[in-house]
mmCIF file of C-alpha atoms and ligand atoms in Angstrom:
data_model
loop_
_atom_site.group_PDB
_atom_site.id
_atom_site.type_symbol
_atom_site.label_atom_id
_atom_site.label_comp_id
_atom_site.label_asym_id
_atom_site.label_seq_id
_atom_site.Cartn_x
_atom_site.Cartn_y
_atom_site.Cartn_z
ATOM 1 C CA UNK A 1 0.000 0.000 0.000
ATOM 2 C CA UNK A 2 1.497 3.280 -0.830
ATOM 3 C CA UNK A 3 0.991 6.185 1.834
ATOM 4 C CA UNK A 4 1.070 9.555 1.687
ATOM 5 C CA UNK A 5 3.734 12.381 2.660
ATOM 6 C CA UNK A 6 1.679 13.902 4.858
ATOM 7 C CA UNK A 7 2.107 10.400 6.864
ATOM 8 C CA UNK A 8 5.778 10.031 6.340
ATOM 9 C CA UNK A 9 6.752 13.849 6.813
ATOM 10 C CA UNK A 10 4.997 14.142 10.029
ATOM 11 C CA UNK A 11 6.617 11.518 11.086
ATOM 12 C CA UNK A 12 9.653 12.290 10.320
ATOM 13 C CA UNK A 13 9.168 15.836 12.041
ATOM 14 C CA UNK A 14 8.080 13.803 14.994
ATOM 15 C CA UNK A 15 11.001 11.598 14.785
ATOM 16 C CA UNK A 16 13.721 14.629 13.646
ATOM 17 C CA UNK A 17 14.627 13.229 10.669
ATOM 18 C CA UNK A 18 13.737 13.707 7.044
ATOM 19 C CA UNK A 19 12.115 11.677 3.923
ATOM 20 C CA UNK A 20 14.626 11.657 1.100
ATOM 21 C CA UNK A 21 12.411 12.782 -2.305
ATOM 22 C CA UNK A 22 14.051 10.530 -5.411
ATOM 23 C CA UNK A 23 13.004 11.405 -8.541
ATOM 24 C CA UNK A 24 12.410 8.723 -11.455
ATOM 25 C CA UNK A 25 11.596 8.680 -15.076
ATOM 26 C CA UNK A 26 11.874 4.949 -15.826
ATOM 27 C CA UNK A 27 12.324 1.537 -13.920
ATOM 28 C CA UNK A 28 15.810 0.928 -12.794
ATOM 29 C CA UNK A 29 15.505 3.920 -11.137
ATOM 30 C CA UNK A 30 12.284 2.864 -9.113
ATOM 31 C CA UNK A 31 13.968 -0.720 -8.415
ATOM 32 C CA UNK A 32 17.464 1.336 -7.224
ATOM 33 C CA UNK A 33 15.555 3.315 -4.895
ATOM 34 C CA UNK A 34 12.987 0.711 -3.639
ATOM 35 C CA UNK A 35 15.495 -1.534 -2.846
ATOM 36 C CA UNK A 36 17.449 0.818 -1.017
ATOM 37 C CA UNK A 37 14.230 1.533 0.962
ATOM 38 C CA UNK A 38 13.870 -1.891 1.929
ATOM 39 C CA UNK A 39 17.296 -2.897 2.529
ATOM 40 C CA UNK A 40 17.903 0.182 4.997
ATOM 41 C CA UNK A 41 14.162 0.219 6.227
ATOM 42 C CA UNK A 42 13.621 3.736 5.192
ATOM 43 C CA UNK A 43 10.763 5.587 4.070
ATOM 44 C CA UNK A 44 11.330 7.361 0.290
ATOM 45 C CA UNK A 45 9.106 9.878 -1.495
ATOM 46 C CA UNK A 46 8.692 8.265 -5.533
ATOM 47 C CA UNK A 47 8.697 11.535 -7.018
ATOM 48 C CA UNK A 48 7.315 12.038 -10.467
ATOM 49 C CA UNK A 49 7.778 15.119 -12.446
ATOM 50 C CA UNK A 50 5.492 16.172 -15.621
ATOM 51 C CA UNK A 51 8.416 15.597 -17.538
ATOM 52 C CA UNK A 52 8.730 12.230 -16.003
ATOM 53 C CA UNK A 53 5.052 11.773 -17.170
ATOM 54 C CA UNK A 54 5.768 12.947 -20.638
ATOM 55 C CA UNK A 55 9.017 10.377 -21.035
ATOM 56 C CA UNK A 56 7.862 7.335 -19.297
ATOM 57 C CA UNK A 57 4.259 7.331 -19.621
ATOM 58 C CA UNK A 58 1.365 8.174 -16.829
ATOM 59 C CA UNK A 59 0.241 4.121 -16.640
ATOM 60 C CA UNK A 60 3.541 2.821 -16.532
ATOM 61 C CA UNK A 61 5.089 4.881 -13.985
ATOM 62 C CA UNK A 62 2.037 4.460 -11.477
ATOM 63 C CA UNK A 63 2.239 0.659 -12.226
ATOM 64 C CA UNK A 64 6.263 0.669 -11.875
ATOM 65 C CA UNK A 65 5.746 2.105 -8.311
ATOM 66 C CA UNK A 66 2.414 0.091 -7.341
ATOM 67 C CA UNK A 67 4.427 -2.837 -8.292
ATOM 68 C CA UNK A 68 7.224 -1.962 -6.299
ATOM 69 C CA UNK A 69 5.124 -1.438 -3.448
ATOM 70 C CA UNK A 70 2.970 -4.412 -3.897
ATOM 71 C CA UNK A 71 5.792 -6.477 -4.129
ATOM 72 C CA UNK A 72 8.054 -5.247 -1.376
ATOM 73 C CA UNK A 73 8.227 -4.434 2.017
ATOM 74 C CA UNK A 74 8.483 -0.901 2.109
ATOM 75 C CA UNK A 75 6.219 2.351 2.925
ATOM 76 C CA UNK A 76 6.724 4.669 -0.074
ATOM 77 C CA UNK A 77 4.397 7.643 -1.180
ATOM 78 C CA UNK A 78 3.829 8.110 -4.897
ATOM 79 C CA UNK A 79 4.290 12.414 -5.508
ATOM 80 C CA UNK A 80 3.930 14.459 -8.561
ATOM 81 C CA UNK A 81 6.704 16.657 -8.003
ATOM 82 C CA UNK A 82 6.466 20.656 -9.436
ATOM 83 C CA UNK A 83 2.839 20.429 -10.778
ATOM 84 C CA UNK A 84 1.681 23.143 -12.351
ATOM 85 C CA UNK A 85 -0.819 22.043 -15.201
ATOM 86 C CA UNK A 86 -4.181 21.404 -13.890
ATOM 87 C CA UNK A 87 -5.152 18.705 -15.935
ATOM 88 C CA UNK A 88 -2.045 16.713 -15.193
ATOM 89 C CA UNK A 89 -2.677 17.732 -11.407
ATOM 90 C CA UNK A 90 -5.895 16.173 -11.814
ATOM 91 C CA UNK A 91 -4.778 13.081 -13.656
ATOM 92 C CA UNK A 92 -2.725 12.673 -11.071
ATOM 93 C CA UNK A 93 -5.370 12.719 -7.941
ATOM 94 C CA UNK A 94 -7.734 10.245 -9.741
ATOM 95 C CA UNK A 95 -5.009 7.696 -10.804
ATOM 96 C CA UNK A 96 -3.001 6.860 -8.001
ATOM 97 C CA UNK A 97 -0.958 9.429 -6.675
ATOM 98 C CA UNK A 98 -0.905 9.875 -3.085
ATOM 99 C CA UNK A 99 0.494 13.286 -2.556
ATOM 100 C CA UNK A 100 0.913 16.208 -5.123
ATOM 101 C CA UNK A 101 2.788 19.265 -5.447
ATOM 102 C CA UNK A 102 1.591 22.291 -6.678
ATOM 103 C CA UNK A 103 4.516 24.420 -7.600
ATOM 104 C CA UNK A 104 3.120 28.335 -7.872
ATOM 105 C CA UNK A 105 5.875 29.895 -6.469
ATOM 106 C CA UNK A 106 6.560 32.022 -10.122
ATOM 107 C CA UNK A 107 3.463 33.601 -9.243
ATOM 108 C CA UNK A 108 2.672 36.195 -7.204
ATOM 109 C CA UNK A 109 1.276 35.878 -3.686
ATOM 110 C CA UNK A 110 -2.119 36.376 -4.206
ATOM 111 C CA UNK A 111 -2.013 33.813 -7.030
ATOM 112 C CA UNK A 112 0.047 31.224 -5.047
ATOM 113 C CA UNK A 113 -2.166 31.106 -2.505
ATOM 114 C CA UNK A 114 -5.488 30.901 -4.863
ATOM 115 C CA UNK A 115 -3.950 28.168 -7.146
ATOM 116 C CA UNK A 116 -2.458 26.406 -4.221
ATOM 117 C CA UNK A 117 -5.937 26.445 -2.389
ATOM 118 C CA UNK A 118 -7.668 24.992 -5.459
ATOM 119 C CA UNK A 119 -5.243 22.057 -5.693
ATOM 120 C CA UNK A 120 -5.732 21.343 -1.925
ATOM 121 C CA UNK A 121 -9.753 21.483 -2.061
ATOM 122 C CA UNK A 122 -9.496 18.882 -5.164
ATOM 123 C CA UNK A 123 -6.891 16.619 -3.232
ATOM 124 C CA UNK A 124 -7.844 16.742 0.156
ATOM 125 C CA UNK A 125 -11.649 15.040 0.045
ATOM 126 C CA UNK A 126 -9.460 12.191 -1.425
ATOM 127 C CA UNK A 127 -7.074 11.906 1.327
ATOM 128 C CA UNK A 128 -3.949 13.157 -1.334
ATOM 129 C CA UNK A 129 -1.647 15.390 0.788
ATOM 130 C CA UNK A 130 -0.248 18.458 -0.971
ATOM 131 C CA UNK A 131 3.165 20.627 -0.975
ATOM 132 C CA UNK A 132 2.986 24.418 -1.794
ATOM 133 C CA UNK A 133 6.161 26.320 -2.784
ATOM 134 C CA UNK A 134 7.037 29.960 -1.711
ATOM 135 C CA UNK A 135 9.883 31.911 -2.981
ATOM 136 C CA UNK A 136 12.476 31.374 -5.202
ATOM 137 C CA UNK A 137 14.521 28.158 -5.877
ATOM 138 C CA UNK A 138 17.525 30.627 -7.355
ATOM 139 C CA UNK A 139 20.830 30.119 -6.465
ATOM 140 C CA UNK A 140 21.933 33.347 -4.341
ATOM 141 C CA UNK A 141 25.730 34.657 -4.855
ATOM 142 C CA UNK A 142 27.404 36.902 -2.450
ATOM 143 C CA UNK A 143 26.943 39.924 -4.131
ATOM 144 C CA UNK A 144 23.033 40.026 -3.820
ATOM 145 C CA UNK A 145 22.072 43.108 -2.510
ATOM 146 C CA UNK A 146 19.641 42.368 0.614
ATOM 147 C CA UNK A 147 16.612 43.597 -1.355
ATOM 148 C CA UNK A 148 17.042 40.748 -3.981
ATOM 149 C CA UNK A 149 17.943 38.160 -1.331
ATOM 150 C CA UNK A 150 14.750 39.032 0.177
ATOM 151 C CA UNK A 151 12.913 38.718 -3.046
ATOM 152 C CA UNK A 152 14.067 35.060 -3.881
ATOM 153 C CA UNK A 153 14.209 33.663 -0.121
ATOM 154 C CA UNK A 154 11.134 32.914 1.434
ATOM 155 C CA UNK A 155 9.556 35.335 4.234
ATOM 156 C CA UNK A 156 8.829 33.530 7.343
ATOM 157 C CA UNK A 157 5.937 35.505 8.099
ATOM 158 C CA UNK A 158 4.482 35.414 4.449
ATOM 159 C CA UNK A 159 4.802 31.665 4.944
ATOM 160 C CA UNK A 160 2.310 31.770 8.021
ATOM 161 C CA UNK A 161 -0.236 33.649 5.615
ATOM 162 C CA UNK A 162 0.487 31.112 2.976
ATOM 163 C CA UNK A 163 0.115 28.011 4.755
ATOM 164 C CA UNK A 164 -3.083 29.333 6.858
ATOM 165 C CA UNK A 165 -4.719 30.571 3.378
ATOM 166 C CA UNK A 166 -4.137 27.555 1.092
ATOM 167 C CA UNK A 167 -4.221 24.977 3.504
ATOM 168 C CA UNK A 168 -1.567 23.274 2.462
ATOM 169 C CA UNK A 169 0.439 20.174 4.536
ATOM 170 C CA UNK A 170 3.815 20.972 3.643
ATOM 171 C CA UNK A 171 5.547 23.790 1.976
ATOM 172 C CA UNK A 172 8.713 23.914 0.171
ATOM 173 C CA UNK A 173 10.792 26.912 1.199
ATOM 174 C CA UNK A 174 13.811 29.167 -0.509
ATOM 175 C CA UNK A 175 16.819 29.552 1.455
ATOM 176 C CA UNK A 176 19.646 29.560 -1.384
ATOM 177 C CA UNK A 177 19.900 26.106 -3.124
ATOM 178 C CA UNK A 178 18.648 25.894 -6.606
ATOM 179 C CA UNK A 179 18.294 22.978 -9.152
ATOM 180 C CA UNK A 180 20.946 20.829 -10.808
ATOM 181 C CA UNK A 181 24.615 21.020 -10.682
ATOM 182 C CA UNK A 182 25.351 24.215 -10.911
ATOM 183 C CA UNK A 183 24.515 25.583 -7.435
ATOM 184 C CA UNK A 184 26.818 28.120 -6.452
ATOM 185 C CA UNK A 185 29.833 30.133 -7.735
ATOM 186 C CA UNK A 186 31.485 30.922 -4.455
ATOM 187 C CA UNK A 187 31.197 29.568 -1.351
ATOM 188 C CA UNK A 188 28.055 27.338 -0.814
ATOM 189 C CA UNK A 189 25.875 28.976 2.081
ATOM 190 C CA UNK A 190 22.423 28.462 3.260
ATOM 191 C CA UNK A 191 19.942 30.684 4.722
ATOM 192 C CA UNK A 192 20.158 28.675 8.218
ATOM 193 C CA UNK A 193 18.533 31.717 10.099
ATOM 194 C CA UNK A 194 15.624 32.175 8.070
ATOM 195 C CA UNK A 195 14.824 28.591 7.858
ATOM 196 C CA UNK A 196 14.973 28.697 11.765
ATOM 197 C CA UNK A 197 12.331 31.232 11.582
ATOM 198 C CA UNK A 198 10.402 29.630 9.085
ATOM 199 C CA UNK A 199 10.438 26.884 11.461
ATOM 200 C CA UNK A 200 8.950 28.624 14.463
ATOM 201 C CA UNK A 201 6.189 30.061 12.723
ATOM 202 C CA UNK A 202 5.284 27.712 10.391
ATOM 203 C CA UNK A 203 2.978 24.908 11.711
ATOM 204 C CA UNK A 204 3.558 22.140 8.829
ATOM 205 C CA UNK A 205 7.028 19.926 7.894
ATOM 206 C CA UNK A 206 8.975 22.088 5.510
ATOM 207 C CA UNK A 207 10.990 20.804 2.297
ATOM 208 C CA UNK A 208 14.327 21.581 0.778
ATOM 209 C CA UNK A 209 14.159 21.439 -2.971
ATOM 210 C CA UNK A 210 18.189 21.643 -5.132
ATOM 211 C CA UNK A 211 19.793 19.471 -2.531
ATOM 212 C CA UNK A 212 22.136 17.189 -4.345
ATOM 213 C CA UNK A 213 25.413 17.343 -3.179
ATOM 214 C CA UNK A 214 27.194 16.833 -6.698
ATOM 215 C CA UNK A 215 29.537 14.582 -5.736
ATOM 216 C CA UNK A 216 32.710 14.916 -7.139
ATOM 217 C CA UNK A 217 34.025 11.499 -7.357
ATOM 218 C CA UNK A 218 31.073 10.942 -9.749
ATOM 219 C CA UNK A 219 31.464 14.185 -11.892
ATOM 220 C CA UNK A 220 35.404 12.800 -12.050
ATOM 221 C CA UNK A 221 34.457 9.568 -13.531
ATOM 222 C CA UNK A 222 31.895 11.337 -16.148
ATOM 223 C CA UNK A 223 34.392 13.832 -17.385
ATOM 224 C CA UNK A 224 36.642 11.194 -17.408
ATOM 225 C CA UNK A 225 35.035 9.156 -19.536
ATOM 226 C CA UNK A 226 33.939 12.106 -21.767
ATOM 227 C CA UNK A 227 31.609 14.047 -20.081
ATOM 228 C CA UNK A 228 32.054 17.771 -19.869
ATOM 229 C CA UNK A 229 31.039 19.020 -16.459
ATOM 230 C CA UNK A 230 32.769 22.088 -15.580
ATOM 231 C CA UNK A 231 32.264 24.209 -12.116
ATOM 232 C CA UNK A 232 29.574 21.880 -10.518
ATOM 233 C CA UNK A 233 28.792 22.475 -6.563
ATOM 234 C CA UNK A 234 26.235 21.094 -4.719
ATOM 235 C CA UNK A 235 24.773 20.975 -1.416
ATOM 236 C CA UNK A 236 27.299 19.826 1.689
ATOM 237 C CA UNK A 237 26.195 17.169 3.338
ATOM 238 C CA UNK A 238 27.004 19.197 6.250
ATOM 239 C CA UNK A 239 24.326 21.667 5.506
ATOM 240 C CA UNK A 240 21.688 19.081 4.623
ATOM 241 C CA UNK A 241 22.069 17.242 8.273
ATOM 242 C CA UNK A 242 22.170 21.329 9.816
ATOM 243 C CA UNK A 243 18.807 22.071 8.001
ATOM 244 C CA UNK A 244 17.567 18.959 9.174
ATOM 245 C CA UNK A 245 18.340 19.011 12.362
ATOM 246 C CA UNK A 246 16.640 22.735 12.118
ATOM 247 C CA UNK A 247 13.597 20.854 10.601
ATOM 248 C CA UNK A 248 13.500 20.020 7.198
ATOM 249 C CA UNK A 249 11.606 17.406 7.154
ATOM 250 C CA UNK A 250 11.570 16.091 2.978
ATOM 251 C CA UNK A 251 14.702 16.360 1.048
ATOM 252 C CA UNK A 252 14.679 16.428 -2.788
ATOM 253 C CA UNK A 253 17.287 15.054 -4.976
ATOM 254 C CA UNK A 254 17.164 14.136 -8.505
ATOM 255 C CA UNK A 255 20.659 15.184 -10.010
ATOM 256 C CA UNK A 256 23.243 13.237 -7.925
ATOM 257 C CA UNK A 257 21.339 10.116 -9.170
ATOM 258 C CA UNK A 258 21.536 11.711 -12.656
ATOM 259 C CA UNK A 259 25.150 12.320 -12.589
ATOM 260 C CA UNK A 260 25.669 8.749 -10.907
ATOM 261 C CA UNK A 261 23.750 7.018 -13.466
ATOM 262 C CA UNK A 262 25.900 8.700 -16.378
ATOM 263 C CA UNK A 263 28.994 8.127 -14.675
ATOM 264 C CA UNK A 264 28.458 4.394 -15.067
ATOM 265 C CA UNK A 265 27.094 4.472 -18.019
ATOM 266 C CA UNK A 266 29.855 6.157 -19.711
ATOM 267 C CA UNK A 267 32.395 4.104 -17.410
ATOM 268 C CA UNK A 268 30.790 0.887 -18.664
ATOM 269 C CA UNK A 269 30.408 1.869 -22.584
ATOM 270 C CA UNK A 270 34.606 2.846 -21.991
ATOM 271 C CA UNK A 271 35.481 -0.349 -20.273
ATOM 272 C CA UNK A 272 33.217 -2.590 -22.117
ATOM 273 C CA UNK A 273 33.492 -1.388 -25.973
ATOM 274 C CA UNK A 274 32.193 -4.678 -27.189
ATOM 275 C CA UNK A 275 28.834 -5.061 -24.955
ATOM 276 C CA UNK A 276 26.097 -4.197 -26.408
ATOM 277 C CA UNK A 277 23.416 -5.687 -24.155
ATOM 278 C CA UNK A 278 21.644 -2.832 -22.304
ATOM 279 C CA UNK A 279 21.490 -4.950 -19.379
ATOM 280 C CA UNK A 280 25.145 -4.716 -18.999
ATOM 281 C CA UNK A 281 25.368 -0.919 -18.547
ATOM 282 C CA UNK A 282 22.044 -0.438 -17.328
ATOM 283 C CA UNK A 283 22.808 -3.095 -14.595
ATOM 284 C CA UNK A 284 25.604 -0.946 -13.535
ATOM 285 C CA UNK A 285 24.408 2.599 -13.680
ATOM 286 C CA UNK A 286 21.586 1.238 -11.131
ATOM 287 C CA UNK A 287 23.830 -0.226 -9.004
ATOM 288 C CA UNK A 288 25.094 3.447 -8.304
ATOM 289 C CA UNK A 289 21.444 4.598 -8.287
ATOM 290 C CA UNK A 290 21.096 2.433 -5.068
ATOM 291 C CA UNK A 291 24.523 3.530 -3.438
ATOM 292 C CA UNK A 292 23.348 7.135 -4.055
ATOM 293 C CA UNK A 293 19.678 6.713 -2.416
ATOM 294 C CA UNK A 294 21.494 4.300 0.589
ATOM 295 C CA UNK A 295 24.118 7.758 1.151
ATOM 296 C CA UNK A 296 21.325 9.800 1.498
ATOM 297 C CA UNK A 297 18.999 7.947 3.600
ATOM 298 C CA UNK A 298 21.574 7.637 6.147
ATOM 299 C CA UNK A 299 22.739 11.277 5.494
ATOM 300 C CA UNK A 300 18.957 12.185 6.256
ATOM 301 C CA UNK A 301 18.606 9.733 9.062
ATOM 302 C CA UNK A 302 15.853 7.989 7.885
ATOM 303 C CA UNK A 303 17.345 4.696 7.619
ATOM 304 C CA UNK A 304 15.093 1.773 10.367
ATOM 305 C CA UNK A 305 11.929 4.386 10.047
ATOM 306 C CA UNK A 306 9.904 2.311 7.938
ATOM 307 C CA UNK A 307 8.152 0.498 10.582
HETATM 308 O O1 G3H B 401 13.067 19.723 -9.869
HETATM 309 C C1 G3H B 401 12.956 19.127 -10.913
HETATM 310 C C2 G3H B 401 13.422 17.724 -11.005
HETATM 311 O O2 G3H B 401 14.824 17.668 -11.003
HETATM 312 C C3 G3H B 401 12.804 17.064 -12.203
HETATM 313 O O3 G3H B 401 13.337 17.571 -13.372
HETATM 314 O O4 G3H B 401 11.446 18.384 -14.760
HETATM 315 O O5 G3H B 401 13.610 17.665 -15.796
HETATM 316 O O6 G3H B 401 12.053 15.974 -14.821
HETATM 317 P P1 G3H B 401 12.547 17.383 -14.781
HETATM 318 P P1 13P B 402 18.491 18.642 -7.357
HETATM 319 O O1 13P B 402 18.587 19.191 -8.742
HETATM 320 O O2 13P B 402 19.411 19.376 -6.418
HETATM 321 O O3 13P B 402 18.700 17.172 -7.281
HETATM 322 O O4 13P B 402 17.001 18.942 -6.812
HETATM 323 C C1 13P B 402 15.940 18.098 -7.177
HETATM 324 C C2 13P B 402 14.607 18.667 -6.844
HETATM 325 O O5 13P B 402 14.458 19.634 -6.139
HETATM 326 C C3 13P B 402 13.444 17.975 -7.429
HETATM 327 O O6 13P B 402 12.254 18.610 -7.127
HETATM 328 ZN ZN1 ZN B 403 12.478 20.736 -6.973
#
């Protein structure tokens, strides 16, 4: 049985640790990160972007993860992750998702709240938790005047209004990652204080979107087999387990299993010029998928929760 995030993220605030949020797009991925989950015991958040849709197919990624949960003994949830088209949102509630996220944080306030409300009111009579977003997921370099800082983090106190007026039961929040692998210039910082703040006002678990580490073992072994990643930074793992321990409750990470995955691949295609059965490289490349996802439960503490 799949459950939702509302479940496993109040938990987890209960508990002081966080849900790890893996995205997927086809099935190695879902059998790398479901078999992490069971091995280590750990809750994980399946989470399923619109592009994700568009590649793998609505059907067959709801019946990759039902069959992962039907099969194994794990408690995953089943999330559409950055929703913003309604009709997809909608597909989404009547076919099997458990939780959605409603990503309106590029519009204004007003908006935010109104879209944000309309997703809840459709999801909630259904028992489908939901995840606003406020502020910006931009990366923030040190010379950002304060004004623009305070336009792209989120405002604690504007996150009380939020979450009272839409309803929602957890919200994502801006305090200086962004997406991919290209996080920072200079030094990587996060806005620790504000998230403390956001913390003691905010009455539901919070989520950290743009976590990935980019590890640099694995962006060494895909520029050395021909891969041109220049300048990546990610996350420290030092700053996840500080924003956790402040309360982050979900953590999001779809681009260290990316680079992994590519690593291998390219490692494999190198070492192996004469294999040509997919299962070969594939095999590999989700290997690392499930070394990644074991790092980061651990990393998030969330390893034995499953019970
Ligand atoms: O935050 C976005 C996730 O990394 C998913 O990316 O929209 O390219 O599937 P995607
Ligand atoms: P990364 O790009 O840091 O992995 O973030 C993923 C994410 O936030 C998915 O919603
Ligand atoms: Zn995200």
């Amino acid at each position: 049985m799949l459950v939702t995030n509302k479940e496993l993220m109040d938990a987890a605030r209960e508990g002081g640790y966080a849900v790890g949020a893996f995205n997927i797009n086809n099935m190695e991925f879902v059998q790398a990160i479901t078999d992490a989950a069971e091995k280590l015991k750990s809750p994980a958040i399946l989470a399923v972007s619109q592009g994700a849709i568009k590649y793998a197919g609505f059907q067959n990624i709801v019946s990759l993860v039902r069959s992962a949960s039907d099969t194994k003994d794990i408690k995953v949830s089943l999330h559409l992750d950055h929703g913003k088209d309604m009709d997809i949102i909608r597909t989404c509630i009547d076919g099997g998702f458990t939780s959605i996220m409603i990503d309106g944080s590029d519009l204004s306030f007003d908006e935010n709240i109104a879209i944000t409300k309309k997703v809840v009111d459709m999801a909630r009579p259904k028992g489908i938790s939901v995840e606003g977003e406020l502020g910006r997921l931009a990366g923030i370099e040190d010379h950002v005047s304060v004004a623009e800082k305070d336009a792209i983090y989120t405002n604690p106190d504007e996150a009380v209004e939020f979450v009272e007026k839409s309803g929602v039961d957890s919200l994502a929040v801006a305090i200086g990652t962004s997406h991919g692998a290209y996080k920072f210039k200079a030094e990587a910082r996060l806005a620790m204080d504000i998230l403390s703040s956001i913390v003691e006002k905010v009455d539901v678990p919070l989520v950290l979107h743009g976590a990935s580490g980019v590890n640099q073992a694995h962006v060494g072994i895909a520029n050395e087999f021909g891969a041109a990643l220049k300048d990546t930074k990610g996350v420290p793992d030092e700053a996840i387990s500080e924003a956790v321990r402040r309360g982050i409750c979900k953590v999001n990470i779809d681009t260290d299993m990316r680079i992994a995955f590519t690593a291998f691949i390219r490692q494999s295609f190198s070492e192996n010029p004469g294999v040509f059965d997919p299962r070969g490289y594939l095999g590999a490349a989700r290997d690392a998928i499930r070394e990644v996802v074991t790092y980061k439960m651990k990393l998030f503490g969330s390893e034995g929760k499953a019970v």
